Coordinates of C-alpha atoms in Angstrom, one line a residue:
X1 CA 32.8 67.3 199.7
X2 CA 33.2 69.4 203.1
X3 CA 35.9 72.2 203.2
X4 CA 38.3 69.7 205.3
X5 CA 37.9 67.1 202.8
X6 CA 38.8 69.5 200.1
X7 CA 41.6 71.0 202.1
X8 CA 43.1 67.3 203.0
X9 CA 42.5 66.4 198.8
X10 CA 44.4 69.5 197.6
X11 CA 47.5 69.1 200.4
X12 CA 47.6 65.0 199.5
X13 CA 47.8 66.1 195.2
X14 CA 50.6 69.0 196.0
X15 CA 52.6 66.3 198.2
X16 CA 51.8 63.7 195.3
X17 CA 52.8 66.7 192.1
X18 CA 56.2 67.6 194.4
X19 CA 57.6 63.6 194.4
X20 CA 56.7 63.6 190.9
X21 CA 59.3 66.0 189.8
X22 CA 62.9 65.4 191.6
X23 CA 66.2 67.2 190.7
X24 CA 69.2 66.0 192.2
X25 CA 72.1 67.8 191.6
X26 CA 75.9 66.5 192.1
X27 CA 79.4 67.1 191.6
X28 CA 81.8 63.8 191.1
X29 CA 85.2 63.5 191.7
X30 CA 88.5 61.2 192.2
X31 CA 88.6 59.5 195.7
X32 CA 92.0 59.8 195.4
X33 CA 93.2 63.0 193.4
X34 CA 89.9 65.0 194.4
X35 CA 90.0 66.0 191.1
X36 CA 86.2 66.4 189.4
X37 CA 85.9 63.6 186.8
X38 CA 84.0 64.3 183.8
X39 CA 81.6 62.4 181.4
X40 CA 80.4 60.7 183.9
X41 CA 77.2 58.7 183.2
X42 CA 74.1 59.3 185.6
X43 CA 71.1 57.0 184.5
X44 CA 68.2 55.7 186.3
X45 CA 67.6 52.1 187.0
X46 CA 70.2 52.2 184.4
X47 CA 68.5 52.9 181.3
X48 CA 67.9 57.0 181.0
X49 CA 70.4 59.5 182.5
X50 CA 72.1 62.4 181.8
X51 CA 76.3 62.5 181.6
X52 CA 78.5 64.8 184.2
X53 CA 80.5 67.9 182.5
X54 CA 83.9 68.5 181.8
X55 CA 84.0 69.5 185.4
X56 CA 82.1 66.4 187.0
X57 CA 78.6 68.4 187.8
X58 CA 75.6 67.1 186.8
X59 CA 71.9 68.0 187.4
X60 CA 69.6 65.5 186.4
X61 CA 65.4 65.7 186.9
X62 CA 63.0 62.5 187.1
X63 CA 59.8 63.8 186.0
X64 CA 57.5 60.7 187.6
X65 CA 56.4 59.7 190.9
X66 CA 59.9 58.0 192.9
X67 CA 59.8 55.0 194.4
X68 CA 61.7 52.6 197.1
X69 CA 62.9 50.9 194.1
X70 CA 63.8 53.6 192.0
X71 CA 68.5 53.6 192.1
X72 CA 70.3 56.1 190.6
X73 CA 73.7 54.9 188.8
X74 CA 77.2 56.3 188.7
X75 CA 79.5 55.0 186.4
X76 CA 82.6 55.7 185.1
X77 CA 85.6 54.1 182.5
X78 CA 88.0 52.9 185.1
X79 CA 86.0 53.4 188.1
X80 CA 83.7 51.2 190.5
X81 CA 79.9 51.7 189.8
X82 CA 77.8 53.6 192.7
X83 CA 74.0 52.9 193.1
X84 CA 72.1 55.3 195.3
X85 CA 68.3 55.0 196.3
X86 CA 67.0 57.7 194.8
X87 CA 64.4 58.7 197.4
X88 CA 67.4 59.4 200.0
X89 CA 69.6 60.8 197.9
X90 CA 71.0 63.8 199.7
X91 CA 74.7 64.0 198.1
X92 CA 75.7 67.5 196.9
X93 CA 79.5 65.3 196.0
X94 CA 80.2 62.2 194.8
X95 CA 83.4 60.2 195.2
X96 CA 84.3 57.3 192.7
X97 CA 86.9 54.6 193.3
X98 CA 89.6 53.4 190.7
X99 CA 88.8 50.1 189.6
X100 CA 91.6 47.5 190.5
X101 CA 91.9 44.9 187.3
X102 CA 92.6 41.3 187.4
X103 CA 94.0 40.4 184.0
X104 CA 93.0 36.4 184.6
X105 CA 89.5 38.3 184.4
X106 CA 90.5 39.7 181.0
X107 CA 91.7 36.5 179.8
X108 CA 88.7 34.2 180.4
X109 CA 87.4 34.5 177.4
X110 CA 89.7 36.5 175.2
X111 CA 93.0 35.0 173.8
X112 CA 96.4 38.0 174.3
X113 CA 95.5 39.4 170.7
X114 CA 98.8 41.6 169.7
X115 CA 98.2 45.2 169.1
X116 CA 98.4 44.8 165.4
X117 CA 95.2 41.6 165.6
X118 CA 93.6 44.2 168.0
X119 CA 93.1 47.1 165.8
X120 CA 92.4 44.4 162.3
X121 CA 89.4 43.3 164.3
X122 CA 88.6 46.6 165.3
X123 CA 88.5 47.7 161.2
X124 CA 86.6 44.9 160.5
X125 CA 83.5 45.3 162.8
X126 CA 83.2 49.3 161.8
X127 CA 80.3 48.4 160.0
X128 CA 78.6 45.9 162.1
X129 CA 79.2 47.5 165.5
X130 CA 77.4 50.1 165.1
X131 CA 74.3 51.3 164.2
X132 CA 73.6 53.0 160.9
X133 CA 69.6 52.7 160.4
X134 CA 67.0 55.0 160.9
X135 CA 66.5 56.0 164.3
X136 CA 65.0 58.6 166.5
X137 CA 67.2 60.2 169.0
X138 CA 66.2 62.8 171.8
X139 CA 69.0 64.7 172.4
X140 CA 70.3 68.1 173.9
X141 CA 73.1 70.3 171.7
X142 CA 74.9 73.4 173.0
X143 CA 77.4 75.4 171.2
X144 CA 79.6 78.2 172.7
X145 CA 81.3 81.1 170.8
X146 CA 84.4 82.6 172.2
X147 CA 86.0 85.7 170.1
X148 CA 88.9 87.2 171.8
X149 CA 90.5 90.1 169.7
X150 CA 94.6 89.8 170.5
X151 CA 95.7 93.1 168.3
X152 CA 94.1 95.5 166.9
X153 CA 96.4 98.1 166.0
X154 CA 96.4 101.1 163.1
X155 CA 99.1 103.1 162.9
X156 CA 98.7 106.6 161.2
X157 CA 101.3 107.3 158.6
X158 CA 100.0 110.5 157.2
X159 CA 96.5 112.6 157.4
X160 CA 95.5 115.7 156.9
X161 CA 91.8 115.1 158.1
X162 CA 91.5 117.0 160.9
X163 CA 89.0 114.3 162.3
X164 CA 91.6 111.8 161.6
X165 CA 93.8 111.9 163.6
X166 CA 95.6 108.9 166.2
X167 CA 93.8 110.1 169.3
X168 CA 90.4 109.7 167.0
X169 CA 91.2 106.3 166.2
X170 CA 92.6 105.1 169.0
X171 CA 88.9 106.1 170.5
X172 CA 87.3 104.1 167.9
X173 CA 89.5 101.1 168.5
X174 CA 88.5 100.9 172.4
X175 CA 85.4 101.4 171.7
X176 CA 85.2 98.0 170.1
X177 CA 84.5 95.1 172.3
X178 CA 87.6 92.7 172.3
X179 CA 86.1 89.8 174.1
X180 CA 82.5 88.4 173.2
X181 CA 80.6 85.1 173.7
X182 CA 77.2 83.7 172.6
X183 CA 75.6 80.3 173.3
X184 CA 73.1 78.3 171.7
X185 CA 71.4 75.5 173.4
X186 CA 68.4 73.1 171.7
X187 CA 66.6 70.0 173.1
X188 CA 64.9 67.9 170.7
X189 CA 64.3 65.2 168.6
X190 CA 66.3 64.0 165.7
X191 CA 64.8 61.5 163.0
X192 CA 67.0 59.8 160.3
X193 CA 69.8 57.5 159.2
X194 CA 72.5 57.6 161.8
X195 CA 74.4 58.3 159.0
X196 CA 76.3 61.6 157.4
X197 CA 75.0 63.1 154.5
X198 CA 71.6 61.4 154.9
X199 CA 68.6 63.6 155.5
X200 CA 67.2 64.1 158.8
X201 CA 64.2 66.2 160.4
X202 CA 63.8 67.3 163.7
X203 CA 61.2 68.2 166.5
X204 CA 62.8 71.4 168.5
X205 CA 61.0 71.0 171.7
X206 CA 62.9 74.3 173.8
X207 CA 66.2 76.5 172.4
X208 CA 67.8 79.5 173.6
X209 CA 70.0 82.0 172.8
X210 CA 72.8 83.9 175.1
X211 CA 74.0 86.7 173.9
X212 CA 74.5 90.4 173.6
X213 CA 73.0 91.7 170.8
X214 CA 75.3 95.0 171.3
X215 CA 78.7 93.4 171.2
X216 CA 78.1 90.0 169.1
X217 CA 80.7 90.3 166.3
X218 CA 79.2 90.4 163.4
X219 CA 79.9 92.3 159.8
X220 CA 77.0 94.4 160.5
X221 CA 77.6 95.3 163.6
X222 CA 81.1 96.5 162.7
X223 CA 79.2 98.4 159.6
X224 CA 77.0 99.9 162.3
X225 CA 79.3 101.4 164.6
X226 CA 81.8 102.5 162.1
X227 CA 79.4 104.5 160.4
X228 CA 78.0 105.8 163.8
X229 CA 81.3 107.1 165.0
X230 CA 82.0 108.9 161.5
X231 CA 78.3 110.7 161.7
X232 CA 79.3 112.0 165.4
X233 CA 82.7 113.3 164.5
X234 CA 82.4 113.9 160.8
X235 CA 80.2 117.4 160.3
X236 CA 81.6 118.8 157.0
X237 CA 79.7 118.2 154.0
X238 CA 82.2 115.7 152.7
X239 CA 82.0 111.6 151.9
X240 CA 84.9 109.1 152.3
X241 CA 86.5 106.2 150.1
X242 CA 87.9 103.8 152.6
X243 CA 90.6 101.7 150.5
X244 CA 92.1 98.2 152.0
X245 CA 90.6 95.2 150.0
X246 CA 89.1 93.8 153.5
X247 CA 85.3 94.3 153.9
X248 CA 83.1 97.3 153.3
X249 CA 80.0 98.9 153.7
X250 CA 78.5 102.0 151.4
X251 CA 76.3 104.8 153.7
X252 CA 75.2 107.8 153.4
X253 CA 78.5 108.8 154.2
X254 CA 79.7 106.7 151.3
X255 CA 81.7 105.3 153.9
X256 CA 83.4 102.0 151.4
X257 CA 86.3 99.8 152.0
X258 CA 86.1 98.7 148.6
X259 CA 89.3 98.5 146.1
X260 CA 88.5 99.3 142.4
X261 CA 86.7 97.3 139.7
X262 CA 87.5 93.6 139.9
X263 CA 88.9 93.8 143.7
X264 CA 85.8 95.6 144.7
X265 CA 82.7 93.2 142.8
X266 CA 84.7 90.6 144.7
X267 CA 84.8 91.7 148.2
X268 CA 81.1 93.8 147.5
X269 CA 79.8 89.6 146.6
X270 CA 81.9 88.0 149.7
X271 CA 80.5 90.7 152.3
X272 CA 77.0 90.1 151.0
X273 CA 77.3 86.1 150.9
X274 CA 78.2 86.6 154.8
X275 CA 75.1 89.0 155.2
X276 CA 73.1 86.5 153.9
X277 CA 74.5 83.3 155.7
X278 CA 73.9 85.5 159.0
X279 CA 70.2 86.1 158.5
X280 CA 69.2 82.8 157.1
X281 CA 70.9 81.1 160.7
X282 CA 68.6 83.5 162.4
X283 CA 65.8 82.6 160.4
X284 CA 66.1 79.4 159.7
X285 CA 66.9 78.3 162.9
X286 CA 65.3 74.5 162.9
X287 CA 67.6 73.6 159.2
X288 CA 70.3 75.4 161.2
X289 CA 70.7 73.3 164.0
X290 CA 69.4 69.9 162.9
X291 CA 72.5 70.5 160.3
X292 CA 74.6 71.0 162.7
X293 CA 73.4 68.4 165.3
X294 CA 73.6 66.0 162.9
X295 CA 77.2 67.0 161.0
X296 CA 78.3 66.8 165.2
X297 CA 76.5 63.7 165.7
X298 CA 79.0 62.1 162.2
X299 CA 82.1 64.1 163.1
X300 CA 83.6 61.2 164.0
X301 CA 85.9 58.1 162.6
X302 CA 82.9 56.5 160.9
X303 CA 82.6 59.0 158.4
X304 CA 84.9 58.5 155.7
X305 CA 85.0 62.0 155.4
X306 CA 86.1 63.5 158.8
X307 CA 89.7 64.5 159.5
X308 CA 89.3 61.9 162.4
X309 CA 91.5 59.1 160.3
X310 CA 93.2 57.3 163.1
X311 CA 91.1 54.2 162.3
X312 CA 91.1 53.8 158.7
X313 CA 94.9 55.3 158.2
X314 CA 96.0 53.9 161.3
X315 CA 99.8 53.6 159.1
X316 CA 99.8 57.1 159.7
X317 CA 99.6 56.9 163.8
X318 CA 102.2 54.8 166.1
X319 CA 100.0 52.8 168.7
X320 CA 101.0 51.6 172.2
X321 CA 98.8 49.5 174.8
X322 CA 98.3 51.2 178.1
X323 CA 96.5 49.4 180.5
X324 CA 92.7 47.8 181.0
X325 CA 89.7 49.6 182.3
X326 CA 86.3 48.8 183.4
X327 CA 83.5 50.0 180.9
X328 CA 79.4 49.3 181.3
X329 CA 80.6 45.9 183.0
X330 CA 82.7 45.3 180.4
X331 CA 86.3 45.1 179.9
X332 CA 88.2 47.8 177.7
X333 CA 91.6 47.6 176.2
X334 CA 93.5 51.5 176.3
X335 CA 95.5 52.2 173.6
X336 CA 97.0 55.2 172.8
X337 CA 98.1 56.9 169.9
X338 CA 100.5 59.6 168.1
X339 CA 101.8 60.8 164.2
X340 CA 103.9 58.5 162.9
X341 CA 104.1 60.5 159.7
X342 CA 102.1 63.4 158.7
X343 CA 99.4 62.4 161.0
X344 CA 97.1 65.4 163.0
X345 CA 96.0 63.6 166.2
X346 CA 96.9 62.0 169.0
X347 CA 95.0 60.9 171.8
X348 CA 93.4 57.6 173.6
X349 CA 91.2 54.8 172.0
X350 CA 88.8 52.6 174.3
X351 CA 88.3 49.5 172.8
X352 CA 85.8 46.9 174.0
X353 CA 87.6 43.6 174.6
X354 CA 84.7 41.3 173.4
X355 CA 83.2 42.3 170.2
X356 CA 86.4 45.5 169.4
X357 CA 84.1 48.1 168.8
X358 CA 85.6 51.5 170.1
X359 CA 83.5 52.9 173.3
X360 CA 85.4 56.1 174.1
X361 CA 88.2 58.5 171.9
X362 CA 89.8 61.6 173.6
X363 CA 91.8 63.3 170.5
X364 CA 93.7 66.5 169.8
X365 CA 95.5 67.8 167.3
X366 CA 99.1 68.0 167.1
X367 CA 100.4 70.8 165.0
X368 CA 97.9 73.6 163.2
X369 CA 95.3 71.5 161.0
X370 CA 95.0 74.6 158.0
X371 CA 97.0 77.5 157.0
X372 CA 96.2 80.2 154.8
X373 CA 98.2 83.7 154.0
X374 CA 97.7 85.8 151.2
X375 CA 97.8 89.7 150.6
X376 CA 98.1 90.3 154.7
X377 CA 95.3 87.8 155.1
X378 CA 96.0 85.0 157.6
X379 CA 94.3 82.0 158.9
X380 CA 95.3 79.4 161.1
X381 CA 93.3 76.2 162.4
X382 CA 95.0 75.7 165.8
X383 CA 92.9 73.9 167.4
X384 CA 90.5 71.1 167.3
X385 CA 90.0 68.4 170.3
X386 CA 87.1 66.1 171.7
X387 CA 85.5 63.8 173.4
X388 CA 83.3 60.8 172.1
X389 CA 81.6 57.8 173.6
X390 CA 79.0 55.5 172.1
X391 CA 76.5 53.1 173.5
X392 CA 74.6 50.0 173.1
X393 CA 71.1 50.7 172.2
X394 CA 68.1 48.1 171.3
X395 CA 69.2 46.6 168.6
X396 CA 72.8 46.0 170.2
X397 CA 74.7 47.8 168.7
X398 CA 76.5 50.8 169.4
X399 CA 75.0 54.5 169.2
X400 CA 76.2 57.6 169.7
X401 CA 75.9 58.7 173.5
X402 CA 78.1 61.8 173.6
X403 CA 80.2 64.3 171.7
X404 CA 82.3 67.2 172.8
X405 CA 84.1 69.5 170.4
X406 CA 86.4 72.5 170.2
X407 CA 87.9 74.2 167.5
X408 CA 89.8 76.6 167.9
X409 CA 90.9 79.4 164.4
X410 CA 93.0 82.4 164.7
X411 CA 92.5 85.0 162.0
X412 CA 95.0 88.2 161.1
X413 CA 95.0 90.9 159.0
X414 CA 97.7 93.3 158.1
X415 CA 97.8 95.7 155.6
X416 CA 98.0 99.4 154.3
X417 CA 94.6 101.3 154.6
X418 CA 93.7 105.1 152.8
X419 CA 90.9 107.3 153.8
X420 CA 90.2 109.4 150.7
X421 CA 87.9 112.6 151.6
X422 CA 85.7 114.2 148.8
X423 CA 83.1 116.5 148.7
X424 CA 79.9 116.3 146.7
X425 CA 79.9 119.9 145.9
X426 CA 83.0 120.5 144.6
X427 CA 83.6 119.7 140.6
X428 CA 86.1 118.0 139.3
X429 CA 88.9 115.8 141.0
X430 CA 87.2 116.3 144.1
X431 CA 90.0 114.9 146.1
X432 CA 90.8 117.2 149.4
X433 CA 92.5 115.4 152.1
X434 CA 93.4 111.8 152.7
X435 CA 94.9 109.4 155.3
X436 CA 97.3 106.5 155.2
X437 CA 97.8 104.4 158.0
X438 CA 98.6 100.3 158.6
X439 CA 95.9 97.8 160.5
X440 CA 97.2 95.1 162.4
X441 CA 94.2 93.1 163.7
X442 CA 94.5 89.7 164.9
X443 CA 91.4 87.7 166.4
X444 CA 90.9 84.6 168.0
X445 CA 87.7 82.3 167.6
X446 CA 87.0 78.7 169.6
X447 CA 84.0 77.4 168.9
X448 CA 83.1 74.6 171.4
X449 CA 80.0 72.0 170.7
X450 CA 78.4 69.4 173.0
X451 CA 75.8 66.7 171.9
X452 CA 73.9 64.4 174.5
X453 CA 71.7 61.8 173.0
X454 CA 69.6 60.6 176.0
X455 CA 67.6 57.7 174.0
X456 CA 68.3 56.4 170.8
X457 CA 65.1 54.3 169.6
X458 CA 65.3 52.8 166.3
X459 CA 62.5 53.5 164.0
X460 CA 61.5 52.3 160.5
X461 CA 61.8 54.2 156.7
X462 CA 58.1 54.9 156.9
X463 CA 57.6 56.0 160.5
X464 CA 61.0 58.0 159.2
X465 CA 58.9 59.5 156.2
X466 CA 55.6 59.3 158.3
X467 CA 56.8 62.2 160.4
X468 CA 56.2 65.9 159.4
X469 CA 58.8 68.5 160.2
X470 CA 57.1 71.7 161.7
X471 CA 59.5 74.6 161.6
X472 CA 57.9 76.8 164.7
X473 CA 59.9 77.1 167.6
X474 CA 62.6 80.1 167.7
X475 CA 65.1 80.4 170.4
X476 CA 64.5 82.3 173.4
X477 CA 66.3 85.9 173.6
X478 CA 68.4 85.6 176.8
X479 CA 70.9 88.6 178.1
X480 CA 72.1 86.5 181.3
X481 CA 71.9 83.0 182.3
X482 CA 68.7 82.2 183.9
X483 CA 69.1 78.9 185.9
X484 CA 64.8 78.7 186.1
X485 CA 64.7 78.6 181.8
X486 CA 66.0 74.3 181.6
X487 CA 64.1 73.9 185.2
X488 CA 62.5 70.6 184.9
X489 CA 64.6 69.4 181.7
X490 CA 67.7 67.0 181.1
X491 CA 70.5 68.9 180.1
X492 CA 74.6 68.8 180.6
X493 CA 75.1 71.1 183.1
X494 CA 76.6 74.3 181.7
X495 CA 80.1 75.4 182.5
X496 CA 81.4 78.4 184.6
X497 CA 81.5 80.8 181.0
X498 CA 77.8 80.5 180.5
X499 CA 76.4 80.6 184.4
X500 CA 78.7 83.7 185.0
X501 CA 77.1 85.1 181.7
X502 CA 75.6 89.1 182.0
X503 CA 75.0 91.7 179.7
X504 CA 76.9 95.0 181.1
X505 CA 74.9 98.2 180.6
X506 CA 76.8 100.8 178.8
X507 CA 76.9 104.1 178.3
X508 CA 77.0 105.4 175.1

C-alpha cells in the first residue's frame, strides 16, 4: 500500500469511527409557558432512548454508524410528538406543543366509565398489566445526599476547664461543615423477577462516587475531628468522660460520650452497628446497590408493602377526573387525588384508557409520614415525593421505565451534656474539674434517587440462574464533577447540585 493510500485509508476510518459515536444534547421546554418540561422521553427510531431531567435537559449518545433513516423522537404526556432526522440535528432547545383532545376520539372505542368503574378496572388488571417475570434490565441509578445542619448550638452552663470554655467551643462548632453532599451513580445490568423481595444479581458495568472524603458526615468522622481538636488544645496530663447518652467514641484521651452501665452497652452496640453498616456499603458496593436499585425499582403501588396505598386503599383518598392527555399514542385519563381520611398522599394518576393500567403517578406526601421523640431525641419524616412511569415492553405488558424519589428526614437533639476531667495520676476520686453545658443540634437530610431502565428484555429462570454474579467493579473516587467520566454513555443528565460540584481546599 503506498503512503497516500495509507493516508486516504486512515482519514476515511477516522471520518467513519467519528459518525459512529453522536451525542446530541438538548434542553425541552413549553411552547407556551417556556418553562423546561421534564421526563421527557428521547428514543431512537422509537425503541431505545434516554428520558429528559427534572429540568428538561437531556444528553443522549448513539454509539453506531447514523444514517438518513436514523429519527430521533420527542415525546411527551399531553404534548405533540417531534421526530428529528438524526444526521441534521443541530437543536441545542426543543419546543413541544400542548396536545388539543377531541373527546369523540376518546369515545370511539371506550364507553363514559364513571370514576368509580374506572379505578375497579384499574384494581383488577394490577396483576395482568404488568410484568412480574424474570427479566433483564440495563439501567442507570443515581442517588444524591443532601445534609444541611439548621442548629447546632451548646450553651455553657458551668466549667472550670480552663480549655473549656464558650470561645473554645464555639471554634469547634464552626469548624464543622454544616452543609455536605455526596452522589452515587451506577450503570448496569439487573437480572431477576420484577418483583420485591425476590432475589436479583447484577452486572455493574461503570459507578462513581462524588464526594468529599473530608466533610462527608459520618460517625467517624465526627469521632475524628473531636478527638483532634481535644489533642491540639488539651496538653495536661488529664483524660475526659463525656456524658450525654448520644454517641461516643473511647481514645487515648478517653474521650467517651457514654452514660453508665446499661445506657452505655446500648449506645457503645448502636454506634458500632452504624460503624459496621458504613464499611460494609463501602465494601460491598455491588449487594449495595443492586439492593437498592431493585428496593427503588418496587417502591411503588404494586408492592403490597410500600406506603404508596392510593390503589389498593383507594377508600382512604377522594378522587376527581381532570382532563385527557396524549400518552405513546394512546389516550390517558388524569385523575387526581387527596386524603379522605388518614391518607399520606396526594398527587396525579395517568391511566391508560384502553386496557386501565396506570402509565404515570406524581405523589407527595401531605402531612410528616413518622415521628419519633424521646429523651431530647427527635425525628421527623417530612418529606417523601416522586415520579414514576412504566412502559410496554416485549411481552406487552407494562415495565418500569422511570423512577424519581426524595425523601426528605429531619433529626434533633437536645439535651444536657457533662465533661468530667480526671487525671491518671492522681489516686482516688480523681475528679478535678468538670463542665455542664446544653446541645441543641438539629440536622436536615434529603435523600433523592433516580432509576432509568433503558431496555427491559425478558429472560427465562435458567438464563436467570445461568448467570454468574462477579462482584469486581468499585466506584470511581471523584472530588468534582468531571463531565468526560459518562462521555460516551446513556445517562439522565445530572442536575445543577452535582455539575457545580468541587472540593474546596482548606486550611487546617
Amino acid at each position: 500500500m503506498t503512503l497516500t493510500k495509507l493516508i486516504l485509508a486512515l482519514c476515511c476510518l477516522t471520518i467513519f469511527s467519528a459518525k459512529a459515536q453522536q451525542t446530541i444534547s438538548a434542553k425541552i421546554i413549553d411552547s407556551t409557558k417556556h418553562e423546561p418540561i421534564p421526563f421527557v422521553t428521547i428514543s431512537i427510531d422509537d425503541k431505545t432512548g434516554t428520558i429528559s431531567n427534572d429540568k428538561g435537559e437531556f444528553n443522549l449518545t448513539i454509539n453506531r454508524p447514523i444514517s438518513t433513516s436514523d429519527s430521533l423522537y420527542i415525546s411527551c404526556m399531553g404534548y405533540e410528538q417531534k421526530t428529528f432526522a438524526i444526521q441534521n440535528f443541530t437543536e441545542s432547545t426543543i419546543t413541544l406543543n400542548a396536545k388539543n383532545i377531541d373527546l369523540s376520539e376518546v369515545f370511539i372505542t371506550n364507553k363514559n366509565y364513571t370514576l368509580d368503574e374506572i379505578l375497579d378496572k384499574v384494581k383488577e388488571g394490577l396483576k395482568i398489566n404488568y410484568d412480574f417475570g424474570y427479566a433483564k434490565r440495563k439501567l442507570f441509578y443515581r442517588e444524591s445526599y443532601y445534609t444541611q445542619m439548621l442548629k447546632t448550638d451548646v450553651k455553657i452552663e458551668k466549667t472550670t476547664i480552663p480549655e473549656f470554655n464558650q470561645a473554645f467551643v464555639d471554634s469547634i462548632i464552626t469548624s464543622v461543615p454544616k452543609n455536605t453532599d455526596q452522589h452515587t451513580e451506577v450503570l448496569g445490568e439487573l437480572y431477576g423477577q420484577v418483583k420485591a423481595s425476590q432475589p436479583q444479581k447484577m452486572e455493574i458495568l461503570k459507578a462513581s462516587r462524588l464526594y468529599d472524603k473530608q466533610t462527608e458526615i459520618t460517625l467517624e468522622n465526627y469521632e475524628k475531628r473531636f478527638n483532634e481538636i481535644i489533642r491540639k488544645h488539651v496538653k495536661r496530663d488529664s483524660y475526659f468522660k463525656i456524658k450525654s447518652g448520644w454517641f461516643g467514641t473511647k481514645e487515648e484521651i478517653d474521650s467517651t460520650f457514654f452514660g453508665d452501665n446499661q445506657e452505655q452497652k446500648e449506645t457503645a452496640e448502636f454506634i458500632e452497628k452504624k460503624k459496621e453498616q458504613e464499611a460494609k456499603r463501602q465494601e460491598n458496593f455491588l449487594k449495595w446497590k443492586k439492593s437498592t436499585a431493585h428496593n427503588l425499582e418496587n417502591a411503588n403501588f404494586l408492592n403490597e408493602d410500600s406506603d404508596l396505598n392510593f390503589i389498593k386503599k383507594s377508600r382512604r383518598y377522594e378522587f376527581e377526573m381532570l382532563d385527557f392527555v396524549y400518552f405513546n399514542n394512546e389516550f390517558v385519563y388524569t385523575i387526581s387525588f387527596k386524603p379522605k381520611r388518614s391518607a399520606d398522599f396526594e398527587g396525579t394518576l395517568y391511566i391508560n384508557t384502553q386496557d386501565f393500567a396506570i402509565v404515570r403517578v406524581d405523589y407527595k406526601n401531605v402531612k410528616p409520614l413518622r415521628k419519633f421523640g424521646l429523651l431530647g431525641i427527635s425525628m421527623k419524616e417530612y418529606l417523601k415525593e416522586g415520579t414514576i412511569i412504566f412502559q410496554k415492553n416485549a411481552k406487552d405488558k407494562y415495565t418500569l421505565k422511570y423512577a424519581d424519589e426524595t425523601n426528605g428526614q429531619q433529626v434533633g437533639i437536645k439535651r444536657p451534656l457533662k465533661i468530667i476531667e480526671k487525671n491518671k495520676n492522681v489516686k482516688g476520686r480523681r475528679k478535678q474539674n468538670e463542665l455542664a453545658a446544653d446541645i441543641h443540634f438539629i440536622v436536615r437530610n434529603i435523600d433523592k434517587k433516580e432509576l432509568i431502565i433503558f431496555e427491559s428484555t425478558p429472560i427465562s429462570e435458567t438464563e436467570f440462574n445461568d448467570f454468574t454474579e462477579v462482584a469486581d467493579v468499585i466506584p470511581t473516587y471523584l472530588p468534582a464533577y468531571d463531565p468526560e467520566f459518562w462521555k460516551g454513555y446513556n445517562i439522565i443528565e445530572p442536575n445543577t447540585a452535582i455539575k457545580n460540584f468541587k472540593i474546596i481546599e482548606t486550611s487546617n
